[in-house]
PDB file of C-alpha atoms in Angstrom:
ATOM      1  CA  MET Y   1     245.838-198.756   7.674  1.00 70.00           C
ATOM      2  CA  ILE Y   2     244.112-196.005   5.672  1.00 72.00           C
ATOM      3  CA  GLY Y   3     244.295-198.223   2.605  1.00 66.00           C
ATOM      4  CA  ALA Y   4     242.493-201.017   4.494  1.00 66.00           C
ATOM      5  CA  LEU Y   5     239.735-198.638   5.613  1.00 62.00           C
ATOM      6  CA  ALA Y   6     239.304-197.286   2.098  1.00 63.00           C
ATOM      7  CA  PHE Y   7     239.111-200.828   0.733  1.00 63.00           C
ATOM      8  CA  ALA Y   8     236.491-201.792   3.357  1.00 64.00           C
ATOM      9  CA  TRP Y   9     234.431-198.698   2.552  1.00 62.00           C
ATOM     10  CA  LEU Y  10     234.546-199.412  -1.205  1.00 62.00           C
ATOM     11  CA  ALA Y  11     233.646-203.057  -0.639  1.00 65.00           C
ATOM     12  CA  ALA Y  12     230.683-202.134   1.592  1.00 62.00           C
ATOM     13  CA  ALA Y  13     229.169-199.661  -0.893  1.00 58.00           C
ATOM     14  CA  PRO Y  14     227.699-202.307  -3.243  1.00 56.00           C
ATOM     15  CA  ALA Y  15     226.355-204.293  -0.279  1.00 53.00           C
ATOM     16  CA  ARG Y  16     224.759-201.170   1.154  1.00 51.00           C
ATOM     17  CA  ALA Y  17     223.054-200.437  -2.169  1.00 51.00           C
ATOM     18  CA  GLN Y  18     221.686-203.965  -2.294  1.00 50.00           C
ATOM     19  CA  ALA Y  19     220.304-203.688   1.220  1.00 50.00           C
ATOM     20  CA  VAL Y  20     218.370-200.566   0.253  1.00 48.00           C
ATOM     21  CA  GLY Y  21     216.905-202.343  -2.771  1.00 51.00           C
ATOM     22  CA  VAL Y  22     215.694-205.272  -0.683  1.00 51.00           C
ATOM     23  CA  GLY Y  23     213.857-203.170   1.876  1.00 51.00           C
ATOM     24  CA  THR Y  24     212.142-200.686  -0.432  1.00 56.00           C
ATOM     25  CA  GLY Y  25     208.924-202.705  -0.670  1.00 59.00           C
ATOM     26  CA  ILE Y  26     208.455-202.912   3.065  1.00 62.00           C
ATOM     27  CA  GLY Y  27     207.197-199.933   4.999  1.00 62.00           C
ATOM     28  CA  PRO Y  28     206.868-199.413   8.730  1.00 61.00           C
ATOM     29  CA  ASP Y  29     203.238-200.499   8.732  1.00 59.00           C
ATOM     30  CA  ALA Y  30     204.077-203.913   7.247  1.00 59.00           C
ATOM     31  CA  PHE Y  31     204.793-205.280  10.707  1.00 60.00           C
ATOM     32  CA  LEU Y  32     201.660-203.985  12.361  1.00 60.00           C
ATOM     33  CA  TYR Y  33     198.866-206.317  13.182  1.00 58.00           C
ATOM     34  CA  SER Y  34     195.726-206.132  11.081  1.00 57.00           C
ATOM     35  CA  ASP Y  35     193.849-204.345  13.877  1.00 56.00           C
ATOM     36  CA  ASP Y  36     196.373-201.500  13.834  1.00 50.00           C
ATOM     37  CA  ARG Y  37     196.110-200.783  10.118  1.00 55.00           C
ATOM     38  CA  GLU Y  38     193.516-198.403   8.810  1.00 62.00           C
ATOM     39  CA  LYS Y  39     190.551-200.319   7.569  1.00 65.00           C
ATOM     40  CA  LYS Y  40     188.792-199.086   4.488  1.00 68.00           C
ATOM     41  CA  LYS Y  41     185.223-198.458   5.448  1.00 71.00           C
ATOM     42  CA  PRO Y  42     182.699-199.682   2.901  1.00 71.00           C
ATOM     43  CA  SER Y  43     180.433-196.997   1.572  1.00 77.00           C
ATOM     44  CA  PRO Y  44     176.939-197.098   3.051  1.00 84.00           C
ATOM     45  CA  ILE Y  45     174.170-198.789   1.150  1.00 88.00           C
ATOM     46  CA  MET Y  46     171.524-196.344  -0.020  1.00 90.00           C
ATOM     47  CA  PRO Y  47     167.866-197.289   0.590  1.00 91.00           C
ATOM     48  CA  MET Y  48     167.111-196.874  -3.129  1.00 92.00           C
ATOM     49  CA  GLY Y  49     169.939-199.248  -4.084  1.00 92.00           C
ATOM     50  CA  LEU Y  50     168.736-201.798  -1.564  1.00 91.00           C
ATOM     51  CA  ALA Y  51     165.115-201.572  -2.697  1.00 93.00           C
ATOM     52  CA  VAL Y  52     166.009-202.023  -6.378  1.00 93.00           C
ATOM     53  CA  SER Y  53     168.325-204.912  -5.552  1.00 93.00           C
ATOM     54  CA  LEU Y  54     165.486-206.663  -3.710  1.00 92.00           C
ATOM     55  CA  ALA Y  55     163.190-206.272  -6.721  1.00 93.00           C
ATOM     56  CA  PHE Y  56     165.250-208.784  -8.718  1.00 93.00           C
ATOM     57  CA  ASP Y  57     166.194-212.363  -7.924  1.00 92.00           C
ATOM     58  CA  ALA Y  58     169.650-213.901  -7.568  1.00 91.00           C
ATOM     59  CA  THR Y  59     169.497-215.365 -11.082  1.00 91.00           C
ATOM     60  CA  THR Y  60     169.204-211.883 -12.550  1.00 91.00           C
ATOM     61  CA  TRP Y  61     172.166-210.643 -10.526  1.00 92.00           C
ATOM     62  CA  ALA Y  62     174.243-213.608 -11.651  1.00 91.00           C
ATOM     63  CA  ALA Y  63     173.259-212.964 -15.264  1.00 91.00           C
ATOM     64  CA  VAL Y  64     174.311-209.295 -15.151  1.00 92.00           C
ATOM     65  CA  GLN Y  65     177.536-210.210 -13.336  1.00 90.00           C
ATOM     66  CA  THR Y  66     177.342-207.900 -10.348  1.00 87.00           C
ATOM     67  CA  SER Y  67     179.333-208.410  -7.177  1.00 83.00           C
ATOM     68  CA  THR Y  68     178.071-210.558  -4.350  1.00 85.00           C
ATOM     69  CA  ASN Y  69     176.360-207.450  -2.959  1.00 89.00           C
ATOM     70  CA  PRO Y  70     174.251-205.905  -5.738  1.00 92.00           C
ATOM     71  CA  ALA Y  71     172.824-203.310  -3.324  1.00 92.00           C
ATOM     72  CA  ALA Y  72     176.321-201.838  -2.952  1.00 92.00           C
ATOM     73  CA  ASP Y  73     176.783-201.706  -6.739  1.00 92.00           C
ATOM     74  CA  LEU Y  74     173.416-200.006  -7.211  1.00 93.00           C
ATOM     75  CA  SER Y  75     174.112-197.612  -4.326  1.00 92.00           C
ATOM     76  CA  ALA Y  76     177.307-196.553  -6.079  1.00 92.00           C
ATOM     77  CA  LEU Y  77     175.246-195.803  -9.193  1.00 93.00           C
ATOM     78  CA  VAL Y  78     172.729-193.817  -7.130  1.00 93.00           C
ATOM     79  CA  LYS Y  79     175.588-191.750  -5.715  1.00 93.00           C
ATOM     80  CA  ARG Y  80     176.784-191.100  -9.264  1.00 91.00           C
ATOM     81  CA  GLY Y  81     173.376-189.661 -10.172  1.00 91.00           C
ATOM     82  CA  TYR Y  82     171.306-192.556 -11.521  1.00 92.00           C
ATOM     83  CA  TYR Y  83     167.581-192.393 -10.894  1.00 93.00           C
ATOM     84  CA  LYS Y  84     165.436-195.297  -9.756  1.00 93.00           C
ATOM     85  CA  LEU Y  85     163.887-195.964 -13.159  1.00 94.00           C
ATOM     86  CA  GLU Y  86     167.297-195.713 -14.844  1.00 94.00           C
ATOM     87  CA  LEU Y  87     168.664-198.341 -12.457  1.00 94.00           C
ATOM     88  CA  ILE Y  88     165.787-200.682 -13.182  1.00 95.00           C
ATOM     89  CA  GLU Y  89     166.050-200.145 -16.952  1.00 95.00           C
ATOM     90  CA  ALA Y  90     169.817-200.710 -16.910  1.00 95.00           C
ATOM     91  CA  VAL Y  91     169.412-203.985 -15.018  1.00 95.00           C
ATOM     92  CA  LEU Y  92     166.678-205.142 -17.399  1.00 95.00           C
ATOM     93  CA  VAL Y  93     168.709-204.207 -20.501  1.00 95.00           C
ATOM     94  CA  ALA Y  94     171.726-206.071 -19.140  1.00 94.00           C
ATOM     95  CA  SER Y  95     169.578-209.074 -18.249  1.00 93.00           C
ATOM     96  CA  LYS Y  96     167.829-209.273 -21.632  1.00 93.00           C
ATOM     97  CA  ALA Y  97     171.076-208.672 -23.534  1.00 93.00           C
ATOM     98  CA  LYS Y  98     172.951-211.179 -21.361  1.00 92.00           C
ATOM     99  CA  ALA Y  99     175.637-208.554 -20.817  1.00 93.00           C
ATOM    100  CA  PRO Y 100     177.394-207.343 -17.673  1.00 93.00           C
ATOM    101  CA  LEU Y 101     175.703-204.410 -15.999  1.00 93.00           C
ATOM    102  CA  LYS Y 102     178.985-202.489 -15.924  1.00 93.00           C
ATOM    103  CA  ASP Y 103     179.138-202.593 -19.751  1.00 93.00           C
ATOM    104  CA  ILE Y 104     175.613-201.201 -20.072  1.00 94.00           C
ATOM    105  CA  VAL Y 105     176.372-198.489 -17.522  1.00 94.00           C
ATOM    106  CA  ALA Y 106     179.637-197.622 -19.308  1.00 94.00           C
ATOM    107  CA  LEU Y 107     177.777-197.068 -22.600  1.00 93.00           C
ATOM    108  CA  HIS Y 108     175.159-194.975 -20.817  1.00 94.00           C
ATOM    109  CA  ASP Y 109     177.896-192.926 -19.148  1.00 93.00           C
ATOM    110  CA  LYS Y 110     179.350-192.138 -22.571  1.00 93.00           C
ATOM    111  CA  GLY Y 111     176.138-190.337 -23.484  1.00 92.00           C
ATOM    112  CA  LYS Y 112     173.945-193.019 -25.056  1.00 93.00           C
ATOM    113  CA  THR Y 113     170.386-193.354 -23.850  1.00 93.00           C
ATOM    114  CA  LEU Y 114     169.287-196.704 -22.493  1.00 93.00           C
ATOM    115  CA  ARG Y 115     166.999-197.035 -25.512  1.00 94.00           C
ATOM    116  CA  GLU Y 116     170.049-196.692 -27.804  1.00 94.00           C
ATOM    117  CA  VAL Y 117     172.033-199.141 -25.698  1.00 94.00           C
ATOM    118  CA  ALA Y 118     169.180-201.650 -25.907  1.00 94.00           C
ATOM    119  CA  LYS Y 119     168.994-201.195 -29.675  1.00 94.00           C
ATOM    120  CA  THR Y 120     172.727-201.908 -30.079  1.00 93.00           C
ATOM    121  CA  ARG Y 121     172.246-205.094 -28.031  1.00 93.00           C
ATOM    122  CA  ASP Y 122     169.191-206.219 -30.078  1.00 93.00           C
ATOM    123  CA  VAL Y 123     166.760-205.749 -27.192  1.00 93.00           C
ATOM    124  CA  ASP Y 124     163.281-204.322 -27.813  1.00 94.00           C
ATOM    125  CA  PHE Y 125     163.035-201.374 -25.428  1.00 93.00           C
ATOM    126  CA  ASP Y 126     159.243-200.817 -25.414  1.00 94.00           C
ATOM    127  CA  PRO Y 127     158.260-204.047 -23.590  1.00 95.00           C
ATOM    128  CA  LEU Y 128     161.312-203.603 -21.393  1.00 94.00           C
ATOM    129  CA  TYR Y 129     160.116-200.116 -20.444  1.00 95.00           C
ATOM    130  CA  GLU Y 130     156.676-201.499 -19.515  1.00 96.00           C
ATOM    131  CA  GLU Y 131     158.330-204.124 -17.323  1.00 95.00           C
ATOM    132  CA  ALA Y 132     160.524-201.418 -15.754  1.00 95.00           C
ATOM    133  CA  LEU Y 133     157.396-199.430 -14.853  1.00 95.00           C
ATOM    134  CA  ARG Y 134     155.900-202.496 -13.146  1.00 95.00           C
ATOM    135  CA  VAL Y 135     159.109-203.093 -11.187  1.00 95.00           C
ATOM    136  CA  ASP Y 136     159.253-199.377 -10.333  1.00 95.00           C
ATOM    137  CA  GLU Y 137     155.713-199.543  -8.969  1.00 95.00           C
ATOM    138  CA  ARG Y 138     156.676-202.491  -6.762  1.00 94.00           C
ATOM    139  CA  VAL Y 139     159.824-200.738  -5.540  1.00 93.00           C
ATOM    140  CA  THR Y 140     157.981-197.497  -4.769  1.00 93.00           C
ATOM    141  CA  GLY Y 141     154.832-199.036  -3.317  1.00 92.00           C
ATOM    142  CA  GLU Y 142     156.174-202.020  -1.426  1.00 91.00           C
ATOM    143  CA  LEU Y 143     159.936-202.361  -1.007  1.00 91.00           C
ATOM    144  CA  LEU Y 144     161.094-198.807  -0.348  1.00 89.00           C
ATOM    145  CA  PRO Y 145     158.437-198.028   2.317  1.00 90.00           C
ATOM    146  CA  GLU Y 146     159.310-201.300   4.062  1.00 89.00           C
ATOM    147  CA  ILE Y 147     162.995-200.375   4.095  1.00 88.00           C
ATOM    148  CA  MET Y 148     162.344-196.821   5.240  1.00 86.00           C
ATOM    149  CA  SER Y 149     159.878-197.722   8.006  1.00 85.00           C
ATOM    150  CA  VAL Y 150     161.069-197.484  11.560  1.00 66.00           C
ATOM    151  CA  ARG Y 151     159.602-200.000  13.870  1.00 61.00           C
ATOM    152  CA  GLY Y 152     158.766-198.914  17.388  1.00 57.00           C
ATOM    153  CA  ALA Y 153     157.824-200.792  20.503  1.00 52.00           C
ATOM    154  CA  PRO Y 154     154.853-203.167  20.386  1.00 57.00           C
ATOM    155  CA  LYS Y 155     151.490-201.580  21.153  1.00 57.00           C
ATOM    156  CA  GLU Y 156     151.180-203.211  24.586  1.00 56.00           C
ATOM    157  CA  GLN Y 157     154.411-201.619  25.747  1.00 53.00           C
ATOM    158  CA  ALA Y 158     153.618-198.267  24.211  1.00 53.00           C
ATOM    159  CA  GLN Y 159     150.261-197.995  26.040  1.00 56.00           C
ATOM    160  CA  LYS Y 160     151.563-198.711  29.542  1.00 54.00           C
ATOM    161  CA  PRO Y 161     151.957-195.559  31.600  1.00 56.00           C
ATOM    162  CA  GLN Y 162     155.361-194.860  33.013  1.00 58.00           C
ATOM    163  CA  ARG Y 163     155.854-195.462  36.706  1.00 61.00           C
ATOM    164  CA  GLU Y 164     155.911-192.354  38.727  1.00 61.00           C
ATOM    165  CA  ARG Y 165     158.802-191.911  41.023  1.00 60.00           C
ATOM    166  CA  LYS Y 166     157.855-191.142  44.605  1.00 64.00           C
ATOM    167  CA  ARG Y 167     159.864-188.540  46.373  1.00 65.00           C
ATOM    168  CA  ARG Y 168     161.155-189.348  49.758  1.00 66.00           C
ATOM    169  CA  ARG Y 169     160.425-186.764  52.298  1.00 70.00           C
ATOM    170  CA  VAL Y 170     163.306-185.787  54.394  1.00 67.00           C
ATOM    171  CA  PRO Y 171     162.214-184.694  57.856  1.00 69.00           C
ATOM    172  CA  LYS Y 172     163.292-181.253  58.851  1.00 72.00           C
ATOM    173  CA  GLU Y 173     165.575-181.035  61.741  1.00 72.00           C
ATOM    174  CA  SER Y 174     164.154-179.212  64.709  1.00 64.00           C
ATOM    175  CA  PRO Y 175     166.263-176.490  66.311  1.00 60.00           C
TER     176      PRO Y 175
END
């Protein structure tokens, strides 16, 4: 009898090891519905990133190979410390060089100036800088104020006086 139990225990050991190997890729949250899992919240879009993304057309964004939401990509660069003119120059360098924006940004992050990056990509930086100033003027003067403006109620509603509430008089009880 003890021999049979020992044999059963030895025979079950390899099967038990296999069962552990099968289930290691599945955690307790694998069976939860998608509503129960933690959802990764997208980072908020910065007004500067949105304004610069609106300054260029869809053809430019396709040429520099950004994601489907260029405002999110530019907002990530703003959070990393890029200034408005740097964003515009980087997009223009990538567009003129027909290179992905992430490659231009990677070279700039390694310490090269955007002028040096443009030179390595055979792009003349001086006319590009003039164009960047024009785009910057449009972003600052037109797009960013429009994004940052808060719209209130129409003037007709704002001028109407509020209705005054009438108090009801409660008669005093006589003794």
